[in-house]
Amino acid sequence: MKLFNVIIFLLIKISIANAQEEENALRYILIKDNTSLFVNNEKRNRYTIEFQSDTLVDIGQNSYFYNDREIEINSVKFNNGKITNVMGSPESEISAMKWHQRVEKKFQEKKFKAKVKVKEELYYNTNHKPFLIWYYEPNKIKSSAKLLEVEYGKSQTSELEEESYEDDSTLAKSDEISHHLFLEFVVHGNTCVYISTYLLENDDLAKEIANLKKIANSLVVFGGDIDLDILNLRSKNNGKFIYQDSLENISLEIPGNINVLKNPFNRKDALILSFPEKNNIVNTASIIWIEKAKAGNFEQFINKGQKVKRKLSNLKELPKEGNLARYSIINKGSFYTKQDIYIEGEKNYYYINFTATLNTYDFNIGRFQELLSKLKLK
């Protein structure tokens, strides 16, 4: 199926439940030319990945028809006992993926009644984020129920035994499958996402691993609720997008590596953005504007922008741009660094905020400054 210059926006709304909460899971597929963009806008996921195929069809229960076979895209929430979970720690991020690998491996050993030997590769994508690629060969597994009895015991039960297990594939017989492959990664410090697929006897293992690496390199993690309308528009224009509010108070050419989040309460006077992820931490920026008549004088507007009332002695004047007066305040805390920029225009006041952790501020401050250079205000 070839679709050129056409985007199909397919909304799939699924109800899911887990031990802690029940929420509506929103998954979308954007198809353009020969690629399919998978969008997961669930609260604990909020990411996109790209598949090099114009065929990615939901067939239910987290399974999709892709390249003439079935794949699974799923996620599991974890808790390592720390408030931040694995945020800020690549080592803990890798440990979380290894944990899920062990869970899946034990699950398969229960099914095969034999030890499962896996081969793995720790892969870092172009953004230096770790991914775990691993696989096993079901045809080489020798059944040994006795071995499992020694390890688990006949009378013991586990979480794995309580879960239901679907057959390997509705599209291929188990004896035709040569490899089961997994691609794993962590988002937001508390969720392990995994993609599972399989190969048949005549398939090329190296080619499929290379394909999984392409998927890894396409990962984009959002810092909040994804603005699906804008994502759709950007997809149509190869990522290019110029934001402009209805009254033309603000115009902003948004770089391809900066994402637009859904505006809370559908405010028409605010723009929320998120920056590339580093170590499961996503920095954000916001731009808010208000008519001068509603905000008092400029000093009152600045004071309202500070959650804790501060003296304006640390207010730094920035170079004036046209008729715009610009000031900046940088507040450094124990965990976060925040830069607030206040701009006085002809009719409006503008408040621009960039917030980052101490370890990610330098990583994204250059992108924030690039963003400011593209901003046009009245």
GROMACS .gro file of C-alpha atoms in nm:
model
  378
    1MET     CA    1   0.000   0.000   0.000
    2LYS     CA    2   0.157   0.328  -0.113
    3LEU     CA    3   0.029   0.661   0.015
    4PHE     CA    4   0.202   0.973  -0.114
    5ASN     CA    5   0.145   1.320   0.033
    6VAL     CA    6  -0.150   1.188   0.231
    7ILE     CA    7  -0.170   1.157   0.608
    8ILE     CA    8  -0.420   0.927   0.772
    9PHE     CA    9  -0.488   1.024   1.131
   10LEU     CA   10  -0.629   0.719   1.306
   11LEU     CA   11  -0.755   0.754   1.661
   12ILE     CA   12  -0.757   0.439   1.870
   13LYS     CA   13  -0.904   0.479   2.215
   14ILE     CA   14  -0.848   0.190   2.450
   15SER     CA   15  -0.956   0.150   2.810
   16ILE     CA   16  -0.682   0.005   3.028
   17ALA     CA   17  -0.653  -0.065   3.397
   18ASN     CA   18  -0.370  -0.140   3.634
   19ALA     CA   19  -0.331  -0.197   4.007
   20GLN     CA   20  -0.303   0.174   4.087
   21GLU     CA   21  -0.531   0.355   3.849
   22GLU     CA   22  -0.764   0.329   3.553
   23GLU     CA   23  -0.721   0.570   3.267
   24ASN     CA   24  -0.807   0.612   2.902
   25ALA     CA   25  -0.515   0.514   2.683
   26LEU     CA   26  -0.478   0.721   2.370
   27ARG     CA   27  -0.276   0.581   2.083
   28TYR     CA   28  -0.256   0.726   1.736
   29ILE     CA   29  -0.099   0.637   1.403
   30LEU     CA   30   0.009   0.902   1.153
   31ILE     CA   31   0.088   0.759   0.810
   32LYS     CA   32   0.277   0.958   0.550
   33ASP     CA   33   0.444   0.830   0.235
   34ASN     CA   34   0.639   0.520   0.345
   35THR     CA   35   0.649   0.583   0.720
   36SER     CA   36   0.414   0.533   1.014
   37LEU     CA   37   0.443   0.750   1.324
   38PHE     CA   38   0.318   0.572   1.636
   39VAL     CA   39   0.197   0.815   1.902
   40ASN     CA   40   0.137   0.706   2.260
   41ASN     CA   41  -0.029   0.988   2.454
   42GLU     CA   42  -0.102   0.789   2.768
   43LYS     CA   43  -0.017   0.977   3.085
   44ARG     CA   44   0.290   0.770   3.175
   45ASN     CA   45   0.413   0.724   2.817
   46ARG     CA   46   0.381   1.033   2.594
   47TYR     CA   47   0.629   0.950   2.322
   48THR     CA   48   0.645   0.890   1.947
   49ILE     CA   49   0.841   0.638   1.740
   50GLU     CA   50   0.862   0.597   1.365
   51PHE     CA   51   0.834   0.279   1.161
   52GLN     CA   52   0.972   0.254   0.807
   53SER     CA   53   0.649   0.124   0.659
   54ASP     CA   54   0.315   0.266   0.549
   55THR     CA   55   0.142  -0.033   0.710
   56LEU     CA   56   0.093  -0.017   1.085
   57VAL     CA   57  -0.255  -0.136   1.181
   58ASP     CA   58  -0.397  -0.191   1.528
   59ILE     CA   59  -0.527  -0.546   1.576
   60GLY     CA   60  -0.606  -0.515   1.947
   61GLN     CA   61  -0.445  -0.597   2.282
   62ASN     CA   62  -0.133  -0.385   2.217
   63SER     CA   63  -0.063  -0.576   1.894
   64TYR     CA   64  -0.013  -0.428   1.549
   65PHE     CA   65   0.015  -0.561   1.196
   66TYR     CA   66   0.347  -0.438   1.058
   67ASN     CA   67   0.549  -0.556   0.757
   68ASP     CA   68   0.335  -0.868   0.708
   69ARG     CA   69   0.356  -0.983   1.068
   70GLU     CA   70   0.242  -0.907   1.419
   71ILE     CA   71   0.436  -0.693   1.665
   72GLU     CA   72   0.354  -0.587   2.019
   73ILE     CA   73   0.406  -0.236   2.158
   74ASN     CA   74   0.351  -0.228   2.531
   75SER     CA   75   0.481  -0.077   2.854
   76VAL     CA   76   0.503  -0.157   3.222
   77LYS     CA   77   0.535   0.082   3.512
   78PHE     CA   78   0.802   0.017   3.775
   79ASN     CA   79   0.917   0.160   4.107
   80ASN     CA   80   1.272   0.123   4.234
   81GLY     CA   81   1.192   0.281   4.570
   82LYS     CA   82   1.331   0.626   4.490
   83ILE     CA   83   1.120   0.939   4.448
   84THR     CA   84   1.279   1.010   4.110
   85ASN     CA   85   1.294   0.642   4.012
   86VAL     CA   86   1.566   0.626   3.743
   87MET     CA   87   1.561   0.994   3.644
   88GLY     CA   88   1.911   1.131   3.606
   89SER     CA   89   2.081   0.791   3.624
   90PRO     CA   90   2.166   0.604   3.301
   91GLU     CA   91   2.290   0.311   3.511
   92SER     CA   92   1.952   0.279   3.685
   93GLU     CA   93   1.780   0.317   3.348
   94ILE     CA   94   1.972   0.016   3.218
   95SER     CA   95   1.892  -0.179   3.535
   96ALA     CA   96   1.520  -0.116   3.478
   97MET     CA   97   1.540  -0.259   3.126
   98LYS     CA   98   1.734  -0.560   3.257
   99TRP     CA   99   1.464  -0.611   3.520
  100HIS     CA  100   1.194  -0.633   3.255
  101GLN     CA  101   1.413  -0.864   3.049
  102ARG     CA  102   1.434  -1.102   3.347
  103VAL     CA  103   1.057  -1.090   3.394
  104GLU     CA  104   0.995  -1.171   3.027
  105LYS     CA  105   1.263  -1.441   3.027
  106LYS     CA  106   1.106  -1.619   3.326
  107PHE     CA  107   0.770  -1.592   3.157
  108GLN     CA  108   0.902  -1.767   2.849
  109GLU     CA  109   1.074  -2.034   3.060
  110LYS     CA  110   0.741  -2.113   3.221
  111LYS     CA  111   0.591  -2.152   2.877
  112PHE     CA  112   0.869  -2.365   2.726
  113LYS     CA  113   0.941  -2.554   3.051
  114ALA     CA  114   1.311  -2.502   2.981
  115LYS     CA  115   1.589  -2.251   3.027
  116VAL     CA  116   1.588  -1.968   2.775
  117LYS     CA  117   1.926  -1.839   2.659
  118VAL     CA  118   1.924  -1.480   2.537
  119LYS     CA  119   2.164  -1.268   2.338
  120GLU     CA  120   2.163  -0.894   2.388
  121GLU     CA  121   2.308  -0.564   2.277
  122LEU     CA  122   2.307  -0.238   2.470
  123TYR     CA  123   2.255   0.027   2.204
  124TYR     CA  124   2.284   0.405   2.242
  125ASN     CA  125   2.086   0.607   1.992
  126THR     CA  126   2.190   0.935   1.832
  127ASN     CA  127   2.079   1.122   2.148
  128HIS     CA  128   2.294   0.892   2.366
  129LYS     CA  129   1.991   0.727   2.522
  130PRO     CA  130   2.037   0.357   2.614
  131PHE     CA  131   1.820   0.086   2.455
  132LEU     CA  132   1.828  -0.287   2.518
  133ILE     CA  133   1.798  -0.512   2.212
  134TRP     CA  134   1.776  -0.880   2.295
  135TYR     CA  135   1.647  -1.203   2.144
  136TYR     CA  136   1.621  -1.577   2.188
  137GLU     CA  137   1.578  -1.867   1.945
  138PRO     CA  138   1.271  -2.079   2.035
  139ASN     CA  139   1.369  -2.366   1.804
  140LYS     CA  140   1.690  -2.419   2.001
  141ILE     CA  141   1.517  -2.444   2.338
  142LYS     CA  142   1.503  -2.800   2.466
  143SER     CA  143   1.207  -2.883   2.683
  144SER     CA  144   1.303  -2.973   3.036
  145ALA     CA  145   1.017  -2.963   3.284
  146LYS     CA  146   1.239  -3.116   3.550
  147LEU     CA  147   1.478  -2.821   3.527
  148LEU     CA  148   1.194  -2.582   3.592
  149GLU     CA  149   1.072  -2.785   3.889
  150VAL     CA  150   1.414  -2.752   4.048
  151GLU     CA  151   1.423  -2.375   3.996
  152TYR     CA  152   1.063  -2.283   4.079
  153GLY     CA  153   0.922  -2.584   4.263
  154LYS     CA  154   0.598  -2.766   4.178
  155SER     CA  155   0.390  -2.594   4.446
  156GLN     CA  156   0.529  -2.243   4.405
  157THR     CA  157   0.334  -1.972   4.226
  158SER     CA  158   0.446  -1.640   4.089
  159GLU     CA  159   0.304  -1.331   3.923
  160LEU     CA  160   0.404  -1.482   3.593
  161GLU     CA  161   0.180  -1.784   3.648
  162GLU     CA  162  -0.116  -1.560   3.721
  163GLU     CA  163  -0.091  -1.378   3.389
  164SER     CA  164  -0.261  -1.510   3.080
  165TYR     CA  165  -0.045  -1.591   2.783
  166GLU     CA  166  -0.141  -1.552   2.421
  167ASP     CA  167   0.009  -1.772   2.150
  168ASP     CA  168   0.331  -1.636   2.001
  169SER     CA  169   0.157  -1.502   1.694
  170THR     CA  170  -0.179  -1.516   1.529
  171LEU     CA  171  -0.001  -1.483   1.196
  172ALA     CA  172   0.269  -1.752   1.218
  173LYS     CA  173   0.297  -2.097   1.367
  174SER     CA  174   0.541  -2.126   1.657
  175ASP     CA  175   0.755  -2.386   1.479
  176GLU     CA  176   0.810  -2.142   1.190
  177ILE     CA  177   0.958  -1.874   1.418
  178SER     CA  178   1.338  -1.863   1.435
  179HIS     CA  179   1.386  -1.564   1.668
  180HIS     CA  180   1.190  -1.356   1.916
  181LEU     CA  181   1.330  -1.002   1.940
  182PHE     CA  182   1.274  -0.721   2.190
  183LEU     CA  183   1.356  -0.351   2.186
  184GLU     CA  184   1.333  -0.189   2.530
  185PHE     CA  185   1.365   0.168   2.655
  186VAL     CA  186   1.259   0.378   2.955
  187VAL     CA  187   1.049   0.696   2.950
  188HIS     CA  188   0.985   0.950   3.228
  189GLY     CA  189   1.195   0.752   3.474
  190ASN     CA  190   0.918   0.510   3.570
  191THR     CA  191   0.796   0.324   3.260
  192CYS     CA  192   0.967   0.053   3.058
  193VAL     CA  193   0.844   0.041   2.698
  194TYR     CA  194   0.906  -0.271   2.493
  195ILE     CA  195   0.849  -0.368   2.132
  196SER     CA  196   0.848  -0.739   2.054
  197THR     CA  197   0.858  -0.901   1.713
  198TYR     CA  198   0.972  -1.226   1.553
  199LEU     CA  199   1.164  -1.362   1.255
  200LEU     CA  200   1.090  -1.656   1.032
  201GLU     CA  201   1.353  -1.906   0.916
  202ASN     CA  202   1.457  -1.716   0.603
  203ASP     CA  203   1.459  -1.369   0.761
  204ASP     CA  204   1.778  -1.170   0.811
  205LEU     CA  205   1.858  -1.119   1.182
  206ALA     CA  206   2.113  -0.842   1.123
  207LYS     CA  207   1.866  -0.652   0.905
  208GLU     CA  208   1.594  -0.671   1.172
  209ILE     CA  209   1.832  -0.552   1.446
  210ALA     CA  210   1.929  -0.259   1.222
  211ASN     CA  211   1.558  -0.184   1.180
  212LEU     CA  212   1.509  -0.182   1.558
  213LYS     CA  213   1.796   0.066   1.586
  214LYS     CA  214   1.622   0.294   1.336
  215ILE     CA  215   1.314   0.284   1.557
  216ALA     CA  216   1.532   0.368   1.859
  217ASN     CA  217   1.679   0.668   1.678
  218SER     CA  218   1.330   0.798   1.598
  219LEU     CA  219   1.217   0.812   1.963
  220VAL     CA  220   1.084   1.148   2.082
  221VAL     CA  221   0.972   1.186   2.444
  222PHE     CA  222   0.730   1.467   2.529
  223GLY     CA  223   0.723   1.654   2.859
  224GLY     CA  224   0.344   1.647   2.888
  225ASP     CA  225   0.018   1.597   2.702
  226ILE     CA  226   0.099   1.597   2.329
  227ASP     CA  227  -0.076   1.858   2.115
  228LEU     CA  228  -0.202   1.616   1.852
  229ASP     CA  229  -0.334   1.882   1.615
  230ILE     CA  230   0.003   2.052   1.593
  231LEU     CA  231   0.184   1.718   1.570
  232ASN     CA  232  -0.040   1.633   1.274
  233LEU     CA  233   0.039   1.965   1.104
  234ARG     CA  234   0.412   1.922   1.161
  235SER     CA  235   0.396   1.572   1.018
  236LYS     CA  236   0.241   1.710   0.700
  237ASN     CA  237   0.520   1.967   0.668
  238ASN     CA  238   0.819   1.745   0.752
  239GLY     CA  239   0.845   1.884   1.105
  240LYS     CA  240   0.832   2.252   1.008
  241PHE     CA  241   0.584   2.464   1.200
  242ILE     CA  242   0.528   2.834   1.269
  243TYR     CA  243   0.305   2.905   1.567
  244GLN     CA  244   0.085   3.213   1.551
  245ASP     CA  245  -0.196   3.305   1.786
  246SER     CA  246  -0.533   3.421   1.654
  247LEU     CA  247  -0.463   3.790   1.730
  248GLU     CA  248  -0.110   3.771   1.588
  249ASN     CA  249   0.048   3.881   1.917
  250ILE     CA  250   0.315   3.615   1.880
  251SER     CA  251   0.483   3.436   1.591
  252LEU     CA  252   0.737   3.161   1.651
  253GLU     CA  253   0.917   2.928   1.413
  254ILE     CA  254   0.955   2.616   1.627
  255PRO     CA  255   1.273   2.411   1.564
  256GLY     CA  256   1.223   2.044   1.482
  257ASN     CA  257   1.377   1.923   1.809
  258ILE     CA  258   1.134   2.121   2.026
  259ASN     CA  259   0.785   1.983   2.085
  260VAL     CA  260   0.452   2.154   2.144
  261LEU     CA  261   0.242   2.039   2.438
  262LYS     CA  262  -0.133   2.064   2.468
  263ASN     CA  263  -0.236   2.396   2.613
  264PRO     CA  264  -0.403   2.345   2.954
  265PHE     CA  265  -0.761   2.472   2.970
  266ASN     CA  266  -0.732   2.565   2.599
  267ARG     CA  267  -0.581   2.902   2.688
  268LYS     CA  268  -0.534   3.130   2.389
  269ASP     CA  269  -0.263   3.332   2.562
  270ALA     CA  270  -0.008   3.058   2.634
  271LEU     CA  271   0.230   2.829   2.449
  272ILE     CA  272   0.390   2.529   2.625
  273LEU     CA  273   0.699   2.356   2.483
  274SER     CA  274   0.928   2.069   2.578
  275PHE     CA  275   1.292   2.004   2.490
  276PRO     CA  276   1.490   1.689   2.405
  277GLU     CA  277   1.508   1.438   2.688
  278LYS     CA  278   1.827   1.372   2.882
  279ASN     CA  279   1.844   1.084   3.130
  280ASN     CA  280   1.462   1.064   3.148
  281ILE     CA  281   1.431   1.432   3.233
  282VAL     CA  282   1.241   1.662   2.996
  283ASN     CA  283   1.287   2.039   3.029
  284THR     CA  284   0.999   2.271   2.947
  285ALA     CA  285   0.940   2.630   2.844
  286SER     CA  286   0.629   2.845   2.842
  287ILE     CA  287   0.531   3.173   2.682
  288ILE     CA  288   0.239   3.367   2.829
  289TRP     CA  289   0.110   3.709   2.726
  290ILE     CA  290  -0.144   3.952   2.867
  291GLU     CA  291  -0.283   4.292   2.770
  292LYS     CA  292  -0.119   4.579   2.956
  293ALA     CA  293  -0.455   4.713   3.068
  294LYS     CA  294  -0.516   4.392   3.264
  295ALA     CA  295  -0.177   4.371   3.435
  296GLY     CA  296  -0.093   4.712   3.583
  297ASN     CA  297   0.256   4.849   3.531
  298PHE     CA  298   0.558   4.646   3.419
  299GLU     CA  299   0.703   4.606   3.770
  300GLN     CA  300   0.371   4.469   3.899
  301PHE     CA  301   0.364   4.224   3.608
  302ILE     CA  302   0.714   4.100   3.696
  303ASN     CA  303   0.626   4.056   4.063
  304LYS     CA  304   0.321   3.849   3.970
  305GLY     CA  305   0.547   3.622   3.768
  306GLN     CA  306   0.753   3.530   4.073
  307LYS     CA  307   0.589   3.264   4.291
  308VAL     CA  308   0.794   3.382   4.589
  309LYS     CA  309   0.813   3.760   4.618
  310ARG     CA  310   1.170   3.872   4.548
  311LYS     CA  311   1.344   4.203   4.521
  312LEU     CA  312   1.409   4.311   4.166
  313SER     CA  313   1.781   4.362   4.236
  314ASN     CA  314   1.864   4.048   4.033
  315LEU     CA  315   1.667   4.176   3.735
  316LYS     CA  316   1.901   4.192   3.435
  317GLU     CA  317   1.822   4.413   3.140
  318LEU     CA  318   1.862   4.239   2.805
  319PRO     CA  319   1.945   4.410   2.474
  320LYS     CA  320   1.642   4.594   2.343
  321GLU     CA  321   1.484   4.459   2.025
  322GLY     CA  322   1.297   4.727   1.834
  323ASN     CA  323   1.040   4.869   2.071
  324LEU     CA  324   1.055   4.571   2.310
  325ALA     CA  325   1.204   4.620   2.656
  326ARG     CA  326   1.342   4.287   2.784
  327TYR     CA  327   1.451   4.175   3.131
  328SER     CA  328   1.570   3.842   3.271
  329ILE     CA  329   1.580   3.678   3.616
  330ILE     CA  330   1.772   3.354   3.676
  331ASN     CA  331   1.681   3.171   3.997
  332LYS     CA  332   1.901   2.881   4.103
  333GLY     CA  333   1.756   2.635   4.353
  334SER     CA  334   1.874   2.307   4.504
  335PHE     CA  335   1.722   2.099   4.224
  336TYR     CA  336   1.611   2.336   3.947
  337THR     CA  337   1.741   2.637   3.759
  338LYS     CA  338   1.478   2.869   3.619
  339GLN     CA  339   1.516   3.156   3.376
  340ASP     CA  340   1.229   3.405   3.359
  341ILE     CA  341   1.218   3.664   3.083
  342TYR     CA  342   0.980   3.959   3.093
  343ILE     CA  343   0.911   4.164   2.783
  344GLU     CA  344   0.714   4.485   2.747
  345GLY     CA  345   0.560   4.532   2.404
  346GLU     CA  346   0.332   4.800   2.266
  347LYS     CA  347   0.006   4.643   2.383
  348ASN     CA  348   0.109   4.335   2.580
  349TYR     CA  349   0.341   4.206   2.849
  350TYR     CA  350   0.512   3.875   2.781
  351TYR     CA  351   0.643   3.620   3.030
  352ILE     CA  352   0.880   3.348   2.907
  353ASN     CA  353   0.998   3.071   3.139
  354PHE     CA  354   1.259   2.799   3.096
  355THR     CA  355   1.292   2.541   3.376
  356ALA     CA  356   1.553   2.266   3.398
  357THR     CA  357   1.728   2.051   3.656
  358LEU     CA  358   2.084   2.138   3.752
  359ASN     CA  359   2.216   1.855   3.532
  360THR     CA  360   2.007   1.938   3.224
  361TYR     CA  361   2.014   2.320   3.221
  362ASP     CA  362   2.335   2.341   3.016
  363PHE     CA  363   2.210   2.062   2.788
  364ASN     CA  364   1.911   2.265   2.666
  365ILE     CA  365   1.988   2.632   2.736
  366GLY     CA  366   2.135   2.670   2.386
  367ARG     CA  367   1.813   2.538   2.233
  368PHE     CA  368   1.614   2.780   2.448
  369GLN     CA  369   1.826   3.072   2.327
  370GLU     CA  370   1.780   2.957   1.967
  371LEU     CA  371   1.406   2.951   2.029
  372LEU     CA  372   1.414   3.310   2.156
  373SER     CA  373   1.598   3.421   1.842
  374LYS     CA  374   1.304   3.301   1.631
  375LEU     CA  375   1.038   3.470   1.846
  376LYS     CA  376   0.850   3.768   1.703
  377LEU     CA  377   0.627   3.973   1.933
  378LYS     CA  378   0.404   4.277   1.903
   0.00000   0.00000   0.00000
